[in-house]
Every structure is written in structure tokens, then in C-alpha cells.
CSV table of C-alpha atoms in Angstrom, one decimal:
chain,number,residue,atom,x,y,z
A,1,MET,CA,23.4,97.2,50.4
A,2,PHE,CA,23.2,95.6,47.1
A,3,PRO,CA,26.8,95.4,45.1
A,4,ALA,CA,26.8,98.3,42.8
A,5,GLN,CA,26.8,95.9,39.9
A,6,SER,CA,23.8,94.2,40.9
A,7,PRO,CA,20.6,94.9,38.9
A,8,LYS,CA,19.0,95.0,42.6
A,9,PHE,CA,21.2,98.1,43.1
A,10,GLU,CA,19.8,99.7,40.0
A,11,LEU,CA,16.4,99.0,41.0
A,12,LEU,CA,17.1,100.5,44.8
A,13,CYS,CA,18.6,103.6,43.3
A,14,ALA,CA,15.5,104.1,40.7
A,15,ALA,CA,13.1,103.6,43.4
A,16,MET,CA,14.7,105.8,45.9
A,17,LEU,CA,14.9,108.3,43.4
A,18,GLY,CA,11.0,108.2,42.7
A,19,ALA,CA,10.3,108.2,46.2
A,20,GLY,CA,12.2,111.4,46.4
A,21,GLN,CA,10.2,112.9,43.5
A,22,LEU,CA,6.9,111.5,44.8
A,23,PHE,CA,7.2,113.5,48.0
A,24,MET,CA,9.1,116.6,46.4
A,25,ASN,CA,6.1,116.8,43.9
A,26,THR,CA,3.3,116.2,46.3
A,27,ALA,CA,2.9,119.7,47.3
A,28,PHE,CA,3.6,121.0,43.8
A,29,ASP,CA,1.2,118.7,42.1
A,30,ALA,CA,-1.4,119.1,44.6
A,31,GLU,CA,-1.5,123.0,44.6
A,32,ALA,CA,-1.3,122.8,40.9
A,33,PHE,CA,-4.8,121.3,40.5
A,34,ILE,CA,-6.3,124.2,42.8
A,35,LEU,CA,-4.0,126.9,42.2
A,36,GLU,CA,-6.0,129.2,40.0
A,37,SER,CA,-9.1,128.2,42.0
A,38,VAL,CA,-7.5,129.2,45.3
A,39,ILE,CA,-6.1,132.4,43.9
A,40,HIS,CA,-9.4,133.3,42.2
A,41,SER,CA,-10.9,133.1,45.7
A,42,VAL,CA,-8.5,135.0,47.5
A,43,HIS,CA,-8.9,137.7,44.9
A,44,GLU,CA,-12.4,137.6,45.3
A,45,ARG,CA,-12.4,138.7,49.1
A,46,ASP,CA,-9.3,140.9,48.8
A,47,PRO,CA,-8.7,142.3,45.4
A,48,GLU,CA,-5.4,144.3,46.1
A,49,ARG,CA,-4.0,141.0,47.7
A,50,ILE,CA,-3.0,139.2,44.4
A,51,ASP,CA,-4.6,139.1,40.7
A,52,GLN,CA,-7.5,137.0,39.8
A,53,TYR,CA,-5.2,135.2,37.2
A,54,ALA,CA,-2.1,135.1,39.2
A,55,GLY,CA,-2.5,131.3,39.3
A,56,TYR,CA,-2.0,130.8,35.6
A,57,TYR,CA,0.7,133.7,35.4
A,58,GLY,CA,2.8,131.9,38.2
A,59,GLN,CA,2.7,128.8,36.6
A,60,SER,CA,3.8,130.6,33.6
A,61,VAL,CA,7.0,132.0,35.6
A,62,ILE,CA,7.8,128.9,36.7
A,63,TYR,CA,8.2,127.0,33.5
A,64,GLY,CA,9.9,130.7,32.2
A,65,SER,CA,12.3,130.5,34.9
A,66,PHE,CA,12.6,126.8,34.3
A,67,MET,CA,13.2,127.4,30.5
A,68,ILE,CA,16.2,129.6,31.4
A,69,SER,CA,17.6,127.5,34.1
A,70,CYS,CA,17.8,124.9,31.5
A,71,LEU,CA,20.6,126.7,29.7
A,72,PHE,CA,22.8,126.4,32.4
A,73,THR,CA,22.4,123.7,34.5
A,74,PRO,CA,24.2,121.0,32.3
A,75,SER,CA,27.3,123.4,32.9
A,76,LEU,CA,26.9,122.9,36.7
A,77,LEU,CA,27.8,119.3,36.4
A,78,ASN,CA,31.2,120.1,36.3
A,79,ILE,CA,31.0,121.8,39.7
A,80,TRP,CA,28.2,119.4,41.4
A,81,THR,CA,27.1,116.0,40.9
A,82,PRO,CA,23.7,114.8,39.9
A,83,LYS,CA,22.9,114.0,43.5
A,84,THR,CA,24.0,117.6,44.7
A,85,LEU,CA,21.4,119.1,42.1
A,86,LEU,CA,18.6,116.9,43.6
A,87,VAL,CA,19.4,117.7,46.9
A,88,ILE,CA,19.2,121.6,46.2
A,89,SER,CA,16.2,121.1,44.1
A,90,SER,CA,14.4,119.7,47.1
A,91,PHE,CA,14.9,122.9,49.2
A,92,CYS,CA,13.3,124.8,46.1
A,93,PHE,CA,10.3,122.7,45.7
A,94,ALA,CA,9.9,123.1,49.5
A,95,ALA,CA,9.6,126.7,49.6
A,96,PHE,CA,6.7,126.8,47.3
A,97,PRO,CA,4.1,125.7,49.9
A,98,PHE,CA,5.2,128.2,52.6
A,99,GLY,CA,3.6,130.8,50.0
A,100,PHE,CA,0.1,129.5,50.8
A,101,LEU,CA,0.5,130.7,54.4
A,102,PHE,CA,0.3,134.3,53.4
A,103,ILE,CA,-0.9,134.4,49.9
A,104,ASN,CA,0.5,137.7,48.2
A,105,SER,CA,1.9,138.8,44.8
A,106,TYR,CA,5.4,139.5,46.2
A,107,TYR,CA,6.0,136.1,47.7
A,108,HIS,CA,3.9,134.2,45.1
A,109,TYR,CA,6.1,135.0,42.0
A,110,PHE,CA,9.3,134.7,44.1
A,111,SER,CA,8.8,131.5,45.2
A,112,THR,CA,7.6,130.3,41.3
A,113,VAL,CA,10.9,131.6,40.3
A,114,VAL,CA,12.8,129.4,42.7
A,115,LEU,CA,10.3,126.6,42.0
A,116,GLY,CA,11.5,126.7,38.1
A,117,ILE,CA,15.0,126.7,38.9
A,118,GLY,CA,14.4,123.8,41.3
A,119,LYS,CA,12.6,121.9,38.7
A,120,ALA,CA,15.6,122.3,36.3
A,121,PHE,CA,18.0,121.1,38.7
A,122,PHE,CA,15.7,118.2,39.7
A,123,ASN,CA,15.3,117.2,35.6
A,124,LEU,CA,18.9,117.2,35.1
A,125,GLY,CA,20.0,115.3,38.2
A,126,CYS,CA,17.1,113.1,37.6
A,127,THR,CA,17.8,112.0,34.2
A,128,THR,CA,22.0,112.3,34.7
A,129,TYR,CA,21.4,110.2,38.2
A,130,LEU,CA,19.2,107.5,36.3
A,131,THR,CA,22.4,107.1,33.4
A,132,SER,CA,25.0,106.8,35.8
A,133,HIS,CA,22.9,104.2,37.8
A,134,SER,CA,21.4,102.0,34.5
A,135,THR,CA,22.8,100.1,31.9
A,136,ARG,CA,21.8,100.5,28.1
A,137,LYS,CA,19.9,97.2,29.0
A,138,SER,CA,17.8,98.4,32.1
A,139,ILE,CA,17.5,102.2,31.3
A,140,GLU,CA,14.0,101.6,30.0
A,141,SER,CA,12.3,99.7,32.9
A,142,ASN,CA,14.4,101.9,35.1
A,143,VAL,CA,13.3,105.2,33.7
A,144,SER,CA,9.6,103.9,33.8
A,145,LEU,CA,9.9,102.8,37.4
A,146,GLN,CA,11.2,105.8,38.8
A,147,TRP,CA,8.4,107.8,36.8
A,148,ALA,CA,5.6,105.2,38.4
A,149,ILE,CA,7.0,105.8,41.9
A,150,GLY,CA,7.3,109.5,41.3
A,151,CYS,CA,3.9,110.0,40.3
A,152,GLY,CA,2.6,108.4,43.2
A,153,SER,CA,2.4,112.3,44.2
A,154,LEU,CA,-0.5,112.4,42.5
A,155,ILE,CA,-2.1,109.9,44.7
A,156,VAL,CA,-0.7,111.2,47.9
A,157,GLY,CA,-2.0,114.6,46.9
A,158,SER,CA,-5.3,113.2,46.4
A,159,MET,CA,-5.5,111.8,49.5
A,160,ILE,CA,-4.4,115.2,51.1
A,161,LEU,CA,-6.9,117.3,49.3
A,162,GLY,CA,-9.7,114.6,49.9
A,163,THR,CA,-9.1,114.8,53.5
A,164,MET,CA,-9.2,118.7,53.4
A,165,THR,CA,-12.3,119.0,51.5
A,166,TRP,CA,-14.0,116.4,54.0
A,167,PHE,CA,-12.7,118.3,57.0
A,168,SER,CA,-14.0,121.6,55.3
A,169,GLY,CA,-17.1,120.2,54.0
A,170,ASP,CA,-18.2,119.1,57.6
A,171,ALA,CA,-17.3,122.5,58.9
A,172,ARG,CA,-19.5,124.0,56.2
A,173,LYS,CA,-22.4,121.9,57.6
A,174,GLU,CA,-21.6,123.6,60.9
A,175,ILE,CA,-20.3,119.9,62.5
A,176,LEU,CA,-16.8,121.3,63.2
A,177,MET,CA,-17.7,124.4,65.1
A,178,ASN,CA,-16.2,127.0,62.8
A,179,VAL,CA,-12.8,125.3,62.5
A,180,THR,CA,-13.1,126.3,58.9
A,181,GLU,CA,-15.5,126.3,56.1
A,182,VAL,CA,-15.9,125.8,52.4
A,183,VAL,CA,-17.7,128.9,51.1
A,184,LEU,CA,-20.0,128.3,48.2
A,185,LYS,CA,-20.4,132.0,46.7
A,186,SER,CA,-23.5,131.9,44.3
A,187,ASP,CA,-22.7,128.8,42.3
A,188,THR,CA,-19.1,128.2,42.5
A,189,ARG,CA,-16.5,126.7,44.8
A,190,GLU,CA,-14.4,128.6,46.9
A,191,PHE,CA,-11.5,128.2,49.4
A,192,SER,CA,-11.3,129.9,52.9
A,193,ASP,CA,-8.0,131.4,54.1
A,194,LEU,CA,-7.9,128.8,56.9
A,195,GLU,CA,-8.5,125.9,54.7
A,196,ILE,CA,-5.6,127.2,52.6
A,197,ARG,CA,-3.2,127.6,55.4
A,198,LEU,CA,-4.0,124.5,56.8
A,199,LEU,CA,-3.2,122.7,53.6
A,200,SER,CA,0.0,124.7,53.2
A,201,LEU,CA,1.1,123.1,56.6
A,202,VAL,CA,0.7,119.6,55.5
A,203,LEU,CA,2.5,119.9,52.1
A,204,ILE,CA,5.4,121.6,53.7
A,205,VAL,CA,5.6,118.4,56.1
A,206,VAL,CA,5.6,116.4,52.8
A,207,SER,CA,8.2,118.7,51.4
A,208,ILE,CA,10.5,118.0,54.2
A,209,LEU,CA,10.3,114.3,54.0
A,210,ALA,CA,11.4,114.4,50.2
A,211,VAL,CA,14.6,116.5,51.4
A,212,ILE,CA,15.4,113.5,53.8
A,213,ILE,CA,15.0,111.0,51.1
A,214,VAL,CA,17.2,112.6,48.3
A,215,CYS,CA,20.1,113.4,51.3
A,216,PHE,CA,20.3,109.6,51.5
A,217,LEU,CA,20.3,108.4,47.9
A,218,PRO,CA,23.5,106.2,46.8
A,219,SER,CA,26.1,108.0,45.1
A,220,LYS,CA,28.6,105.3,43.6
A,221,ASP,CA,27.9,104.8,39.9
A,222,VAL,CA,27.0,101.0,38.4
A,223,GLU,CA,29.4,99.0,36.4
A,224,ASN,CA,29.0,99.5,32.9
A,225,CYS,CA,26.5,102.6,33.5
A,226,ILE,CA,25.7,104.6,30.1
A,227,GLU,CA,27.2,107.6,31.3
A,228,SER,CA,29.6,108.2,34.4
A,229,SER,CA,28.5,111.0,36.8
A,230,VAL,CA,32.0,112.4,37.1
A,231,LYS,CA,32.4,115.1,34.6
A,232,ASN,CA,35.9,116.6,33.5
A,233,GLY,CA,34.7,119.5,31.1
A,234,SER,CA,34.7,123.4,31.8
A,235,PHE,CA,31.7,125.8,32.6
A,236,LYS,CA,32.1,127.8,29.6
A,237,LYS,CA,32.7,124.9,27.1
A,238,ASP,CA,29.5,123.1,28.1
A,239,LEU,CA,27.4,126.1,28.2
A,240,LYS,CA,28.6,126.7,24.7
A,241,LEU,CA,27.8,123.3,23.9
A,242,THR,CA,24.2,123.7,25.3
A,243,PHE,CA,23.6,126.3,23.1
A,244,THR,CA,24.7,124.3,19.8
A,245,THR,CA,22.8,121.3,21.1
A,246,SER,CA,19.5,123.6,21.3
A,247,ILE,CA,19.6,124.0,17.3
A,248,SER,CA,21.3,120.7,16.3
A,249,LEU,CA,19.2,118.7,13.7
A,250,LYS,CA,18.9,115.8,16.1
A,251,MET,CA,17.4,117.8,18.8
A,252,LEU,CA,15.1,119.9,16.7
A,253,GLN,CA,13.7,116.7,15.7
A,254,ILE,CA,12.7,116.0,19.3
A,255,VAL,CA,11.0,119.3,19.4
A,256,PRO,CA,7.4,118.2,18.5
A,257,LEU,CA,7.6,115.6,21.3
A,258,CYS,CA,9.1,118.2,23.7
A,259,MET,CA,6.2,120.8,22.9
A,260,LEU,CA,3.8,118.0,23.2
A,261,CYS,CA,4.7,116.8,26.6
A,262,GLY,CA,4.7,120.7,27.7
A,263,PHE,CA,1.3,121.5,26.3
A,264,ASN,CA,-0.1,117.9,27.3
A,265,ALA,CA,1.2,118.2,31.1
A,266,SER,CA,-0.1,122.1,31.5
A,267,PHE,CA,-3.8,120.9,30.3
A,268,LEU,CA,-3.7,117.9,32.6
A,269,MET,CA,-2.0,119.7,35.7
A,270,SER,CA,-3.8,122.6,36.0
A,271,ILE,CA,-6.4,123.9,32.9
A,272,ILE,CA,-8.8,120.9,33.1
A,273,PRO,CA,-9.1,120.6,36.7
A,274,THR,CA,-9.4,124.7,36.5
A,275,SER,CA,-12.3,124.1,34.0
A,276,MET,CA,-14.0,121.6,36.3
A,277,HIS,CA,-14.0,124.1,38.7
A,278,PHE,CA,-15.2,127.2,36.5
A,279,ASN,CA,-18.0,124.9,35.6
A,280,LYS,CA,-21.0,125.8,37.5
A,281,ASN,CA,-22.6,122.7,36.6
A,282,ASN,CA,-20.1,121.0,38.8
A,283,ALA,CA,-20.6,123.5,42.1
A,284,LYS,CA,-21.8,120.9,44.3
A,285,MET,CA,-18.9,118.3,43.3
A,286,LEU,CA,-16.6,119.6,46.4
A,287,TYR,CA,-14.3,116.6,45.9
A,288,ILE,CA,-13.1,117.4,42.1
A,289,PRO,CA,-9.6,117.9,43.0
A,290,ALA,CA,-9.1,114.8,45.1
A,291,ILE,CA,-11.1,112.5,42.5
A,292,TYR,CA,-9.1,114.0,39.7
A,293,SER,CA,-5.6,113.8,41.4
A,294,LEU,CA,-6.5,110.1,42.2
A,295,GLY,CA,-7.2,109.1,38.7
A,296,ALA,CA,-4.4,111.2,37.0
A,297,GLY,CA,-2.1,109.3,39.6
A,298,THR,CA,-3.4,105.9,39.1
A,299,GLY,CA,-3.1,106.3,35.6
A,300,GLU,CA,0.5,107.4,35.6
A,301,VAL,CA,1.6,104.8,38.2
A,302,LEU,CA,-0.2,101.9,36.4
A,303,MET,CA,1.4,102.8,32.9
A,304,GLY,CA,4.7,103.5,34.6
A,305,PHE,CA,5.0,99.8,35.9
A,306,VAL,CA,3.3,98.1,32.5
A,307,ILE,CA,6.3,99.9,30.6
A,308,ALA,CA,8.7,98.9,33.3
A,309,GLU,CA,7.7,95.2,33.2
A,310,SER,CA,7.5,95.5,29.4
A,311,SER,CA,10.4,96.9,28.6
A,312,ARG,CA,11.9,93.7,30.4
A,313,ARG,CA,10.5,91.4,28.1
A,314,ILE,CA,9.8,93.1,25.0
A,315,LYS,CA,12.7,95.2,23.3
A,316,GLY,CA,11.9,98.6,22.5
A,317,PHE,CA,8.4,98.4,24.1
A,318,GLY,CA,9.5,102.0,26.0
A,319,LEU,CA,9.9,103.9,22.5
A,320,LYS,CA,7.2,103.1,19.5
A,321,PRO,CA,4.8,100.9,21.4
A,322,THR,CA,4.7,103.8,24.2
A,323,MET,CA,4.5,106.5,22.0
A,324,VAL,CA,1.3,105.0,20.3
A,325,ILE,CA,-0.3,104.0,23.5
A,326,GLY,CA,0.0,107.6,24.7
A,327,THR,CA,-1.3,109.1,21.3
A,328,VAL,CA,-4.4,106.8,21.3
A,329,THR,CA,-5.3,107.6,24.9
A,330,LEU,CA,-4.5,111.8,24.7
A,331,SER,CA,-7.1,111.5,21.7
A,332,ILE,CA,-9.5,109.8,23.9
A,333,TYR,CA,-9.5,112.1,26.7
A,334,CYS,CA,-9.7,114.9,24.5
A,335,VAL,CA,-13.0,113.8,23.0
A,336,LEU,CA,-14.6,113.2,26.6
A,337,ILE,CA,-13.7,116.8,27.8
A,338,HIS,CA,-14.7,118.3,24.5
A,339,ALA,CA,-18.1,116.6,24.9
A,340,SER,CA,-18.7,117.4,28.6
A,341,THR,CA,-17.1,120.9,29.4
A,342,PRO,CA,-18.6,124.3,28.7
A,343,PHE,CA,-16.1,126.0,26.2
A,344,GLU,CA,-15.6,128.9,28.3
A,345,ALA,CA,-14.7,126.8,31.3
A,346,PRO,CA,-10.9,127.1,31.0
A,347,MET,CA,-11.0,131.2,31.0
A,348,LYS,CA,-13.6,132.1,33.7
A,349,PRO,CA,-16.6,130.6,35.4
A,350,THR,CA,-19.6,129.8,33.1
A,351,SER,CA,-23.1,128.2,33.4
A,352,GLU,CA,-22.9,127.2,29.5
A,353,GLU,CA,-24.0,123.9,29.0
A,354,PRO,CA,-21.7,121.0,28.1
A,355,MET,CA,-22.1,119.8,24.1
A,356,LEU,CA,-23.5,116.4,25.0
A,357,PHE,CA,-23.3,115.5,28.9
A,358,TYR,CA,-22.4,116.5,32.0
A,359,GLN,CA,-19.7,115.6,34.1
A,360,SER,CA,-19.8,113.2,37.4
A,361,TYR,CA,-17.5,111.8,39.6
A,362,PRO,CA,-17.0,108.3,37.4
A,363,LEU,CA,-16.4,110.4,34.5
A,364,ILE,CA,-13.8,112.9,36.2
A,365,TYR,CA,-12.1,109.9,37.3
A,366,LEU,CA,-12.0,108.2,34.1
A,367,ILE,CA,-11.0,111.4,32.1
A,368,ALA,CA,-8.0,111.8,34.9
A,369,LEU,CA,-7.1,108.2,34.4
A,370,ILE,CA,-6.3,108.3,30.8
A,371,CYS,CA,-4.8,112.0,31.1
A,372,GLY,CA,-2.2,110.1,33.6
A,373,ILE,CA,-1.6,107.2,31.0
A,374,SER,CA,-0.7,109.5,28.0
A,375,ASP,CA,1.4,111.8,30.4
A,376,CYS,CA,3.5,108.9,31.6
A,377,CYS,CA,3.9,107.4,28.1
A,378,PHE,CA,5.1,110.7,26.3
A,379,ASN,CA,7.6,111.5,29.2
A,380,GLY,CA,8.7,108.1,29.3
A,381,VAL,CA,9.5,107.7,25.6
A,382,ARG,CA,10.9,111.5,26.0
A,383,SER,CA,13.7,110.4,28.7
A,384,VAL,CA,14.8,107.4,26.8
A,385,ILE,CA,15.2,108.8,23.4
A,386,CYS,CA,17.4,111.8,25.1
A,387,ALA,CA,19.5,109.0,26.8
A,388,LEU,CA,20.3,107.5,23.3
A,389,VAL,CA,19.6,109.9,20.5
A,390,MET,CA,23.0,112.0,21.3
A,391,PRO,CA,25.6,110.0,23.3
A,392,SER,CA,28.3,112.4,23.7
A,393,ARG,CA,25.7,115.2,24.7
A,394,ARG,CA,23.3,113.3,27.2
A,395,ALA,CA,23.3,116.1,29.6
A,396,GLN,CA,22.4,118.8,27.4
A,397,SER,CA,20.1,116.6,25.2
A,398,PHE,CA,18.1,116.2,28.8
A,399,SER,CA,18.2,120.0,29.5
A,400,VAL,CA,17.5,121.1,26.1
A,401,SER,CA,14.4,119.1,25.9
A,402,ARG,CA,13.0,120.5,29.0
A,403,MET,CA,13.7,123.8,27.8
A,404,TYR,CA,11.5,123.0,24.9
A,405,GLN,CA,9.0,121.3,27.1
A,406,ALA,CA,9.2,124.5,29.6
A,407,ALA,CA,8.6,126.9,26.7
A,408,ALA,CA,5.2,125.0,25.5
A,409,CYS,CA,4.1,125.4,29.2
A,410,VAL,CA,5.1,129.2,29.3
A,411,ILE,CA,2.9,129.8,26.1
A,412,ILE,CA,0.0,127.7,27.5
A,413,PHE,CA,-0.2,129.6,30.7
A,414,PHE,CA,0.3,132.8,29.6
A,415,PHE,CA,-2.5,132.6,27.1
A,416,SER,CA,-4.9,130.5,29.2
A,417,PRO,CA,-7.0,133.6,30.0
A,418,ILE,CA,-8.1,133.7,26.9
A,419,ILE,CA,-7.8,130.2,25.3
A,420,PRO,CA,-11.4,128.6,24.9
A,421,LEU,CA,-11.5,124.8,25.2
A,422,TYR,CA,-11.5,123.6,21.7
A,423,VAL,CA,-7.9,124.9,21.0
A,424,TYR,CA,-6.8,122.3,23.1
A,425,THR,CA,-9.1,119.3,22.6
A,426,CYS,CA,-8.7,119.8,18.9
A,427,GLY,CA,-5.1,121.0,18.7
A,428,LEU,CA,-3.5,118.5,21.0
A,429,PRO,CA,-4.7,115.2,19.1
A,430,VAL,CA,-3.2,116.7,15.9
A,431,LEU,CA,0.2,117.6,17.5
A,432,ALA,CA,0.3,114.2,19.0
A,433,VAL,CA,-0.3,112.6,15.7
A,434,PHE,CA,2.5,114.5,14.0
A,435,SER,CA,4.8,113.9,17.0
A,436,THR,CA,4.4,110.3,16.7
A,437,PHE,CA,5.5,110.2,12.9
A,438,VAL,CA,8.4,112.5,13.6
A,439,PHE,CA,9.4,110.1,16.6
A,440,PHE,CA,9.1,106.8,14.5
A,441,LYS,CA,11.8,108.4,12.3
A,442,ILE,CA,14.1,109.3,15.1
A,443,VAL,CA,13.8,105.8,16.7
A,444,ASP,CA,14.8,104.5,13.4
A,445,SER,CA,17.8,106.5,12.9
A,446,THR,CA,18.8,105.9,16.5
A,447,ASP,CA,18.3,102.0,15.9
A,448,ARG,CA,20.9,102.4,13.0
A,449,MET,CA,23.5,104.5,14.9
A,450,GLU,CA,23.5,101.9,17.5
A,451,ARG,CA,23.8,98.8,15.2
A,452,LYS,CA,26.6,100.8,13.3
A,453,LEU,CA,28.3,101.5,16.6
A,454,THR,CA,28.1,98.0,18.0
A,455,SER,CA,29.5,96.4,14.3
A,456,GLN,CA,32.3,99.2,15.0
A,457,THR,CA,32.8,97.9,18.4
A,458,TRP,CA,32.9,94.3,17.2
A,459,LEU,CA,35.5,94.7,14.5
A,460,GLU,CA,37.7,96.9,16.7
A,461,GLN,CA,37.6,94.0,19.1
A,462,ASP,CA,38.3,91.4,16.5
A,463,LEU,CA,41.1,93.3,15.2
A,464,LYS,CA,42.7,93.8,18.7
A,465,SER,CA,42.3,90.1,19.2
A,466,THR,CA,43.9,89.3,16.0
A,467,LEU,CA,46.7,91.6,16.8
A,468,GLU,CA,47.2,90.0,20.2
A,469,LYS,CA,47.4,86.8,18.8
A,470,LYS,CA,50.1,87.5,16.2
A,471,VAL,CA,52.3,89.2,19.1
A,472,ASP,CA,51.9,85.9,21.1
A,473,GLN,CA,52.9,83.9,18.0
A,474,LYS,CA,56.0,86.0,17.8
A,475,LEU,CA,56.8,85.9,21.2
């Protein structure tokens, strides 16, 4: 094991945390891509079993539960360590894929509430664990490294989805002699009950691996860490501090970025792949979930490593430059989706023609790749700025930022059944440009604050040194 003051120890902690996130999110990410399509298939066979839009509404419940949980999770750091929060969250994540074994409204919504709590625990545990295992010099690179490894869940999920599609696709051709089947009802993609259960079993195994990895995370803080994992406050005091943080001027300045993260993540993880499934022009493209997940995961991972490496070489790369990259890539993928997707596709199966060109596997991969790059950029800058903008309330700023992000997700998923495509593809770029301008002002303000604190520290050190010299002379 590396010594706690070693940069290699910091990298080990960030890498292990990323690996835990990878396996923890694999089940959630893989299911998010196909959740509404799967629910729609089950509803078509048994309308009494679950509502046809329970996939969208369930994700709205996830982020509603997440948003509420973010209010009190910072106070739990006075009782539990960041690692404890991560362990509890891993069990909450593992409960979600069990619902695919017996899809029904009751367990579906119960598991979404539990998952929302788990996401709140994970996000606070993750960010506070990183601040206690990073210095000011290494925080940007460690955040990006952890995010890059964690987003490998999309690549692992694509492998699982691709394997299951190949397996079930052969069954459709009667090569596997009735083991399972892909049902092509009319010209839309449907999932059989057995296919769904097999996928659930695989994802349950992956979730168990996440629990094991998180349990073995190193606990000891690094020297000169940004913030210690040991808290001495009170639950009531920290709860009040969370409420005041949520309406503080500095936090309100970050709200556009947080909302952008939520809208972008919802669009990326669920609405785009659902639109591709509901597009009847894509009915014969059975590998859309696997191709899309692979592209998104590749974009997230590659961009995460680029930011991590560039942050070591270029000071501040993880802030302004990364935000600009995220805004540009978001605008590009919105143009591609707007041109190739029927406007009604997010809401219902449609045979409407696209504006300019049809979708293909290479185009789907390209769209997902650019989506992954933008999502990595926005989440990276949000995590870094929350670690810097309010030094005395880092845990609260992390949770409140996620609360606003979750609020955006709740809005999107709740109204998804009635929102046409152009609302997303036109609204997101406008919000991204606005968020970039606001973010630049926050970064400039934070830089001035850090320079002021640094100069004060130097003055205090000089004064202390002068006093010590005078005392020595008198002695």
C-alpha cells in the first residue's frame, strides 16, 4: 500500500472509487437506456401490470427522492464517514435490478425511491471522499480520473446489452430453440419477459461486485487534504446550514450549471435512446442500446482522461476550457439529433420522417460519443467548482448542487410524455451558453478569493516569522 502522503495513494483512492462507481452504475445506466422501452413492452402485454409511462415516471421518482435526500445527507457526515455513505449507497443501487425479475408498479416505484436515496448518499460520499483524499493541486485530475473510470459503466453496460441482444436475436431466428425471443410487434422493438429477467440476473451480479469494491476503499485521509473526513458538527446545525446554503448567492450562481447537468443527463441517459427506439424507421436496428451505450461510455471515459491529464499540465484546464468544450459538443449533438429524429419520438412510437437524414449505427455511435464528452465536461466542472466556491460548506455545496440537478431531472422526466423533440434540441444549447457566461464569472470570483486567502496566509506567516525572530533575539 502507498503511504498516505504519496500522490500514488491519491490516484489509488480515486481509481478504486471510480471502479466502485463503474460497477454500481452499470445496472442503473444499462436499464436507463431501455427502461421506458421495456416498461412499454410489458404494458402492451399486460396493461394492468404497470403504466406505459412508468419508465419516465419512475425516473422522475428517483430524482425526486434524490432531491429530498440531498437536504439531510450533509448532516449524516456527523454520524457516518464518506466511506459508510458509499457502502450504504451500493446496497441501495443493488436493489434496483431486482425489480426486473418481477416488474410491477409496487416494487418499481419502491425501488426507485430507494435508488434515489442511494444516489444522494453516493454523490455526497463520493465528493467528500475525494476532497479528503486530494490536495488543492490534485483535485481536478482526481475528479476527472474517478469520473472517467466510473463512466466505464456505460461500456460494460453496452457489452451486456449487446450480448443479450445477440442472444435474443438468434432466438428470434429460432437458432436457440425457444430459450428466449425478441418480439417485433408491428414495426417497433419489444422485449420478452424472459429476456428482461436474464438481463436482471446479470446486472444483479455486477451490483454485488460494486458492494465488494466499495467495502475495500482505503479510509485514511491524505496529508494536506482539501477537507478532512472527520466532522465535529451537529445534525441540526448542519441541516440548517444546508438550507441556508441552498439560497446563498454563491450557490444560486451555480444553479444554471446544475440545471444544465440535470437536463443534459436526462436527455442523454433516457430520452435520446427512447426516441431512437420509438422511431419506427429504426425498427430493424436491434443493437441501438448497445451501440449507444458504447458511444456514450467511450466519450465519457476518453474526455475524463483528457481532462485529468491536461489538468496536470495546464492550470485551470478543468474549469473554463472544459466548460467551453462541453457547451460546443452539446450544441453539435443537439443539431445531429434534431436533423435525424422525428419530433414525436420522445413521446410515443412514430413513423414520422426525420427532418434531414435517417439514423444509422455509425450516426448513433457518433451522437452518443459527443453526448458522453459533453456530460463528462459539465459534471467535471460542477464537481470542481463546488469544491472551491464555498470552502467552509463543501459538503453542503455538493449536496445542494445535486439537489438542483435532481430538480431538473424531475421536471424533464415528469413532462417527457408531452415534450416534443425540438424543446430539448433548441433549449439545451441556449441554457448551455447562458450557463457558460455565468460560470466564467464564478471562476473569476473564486480565483480572486483564492489569491486573497493566499496573500493573507503569506502575511500571517511573515508576521509569525518576524515575531519568532524578535523573541529569539530577546532570549
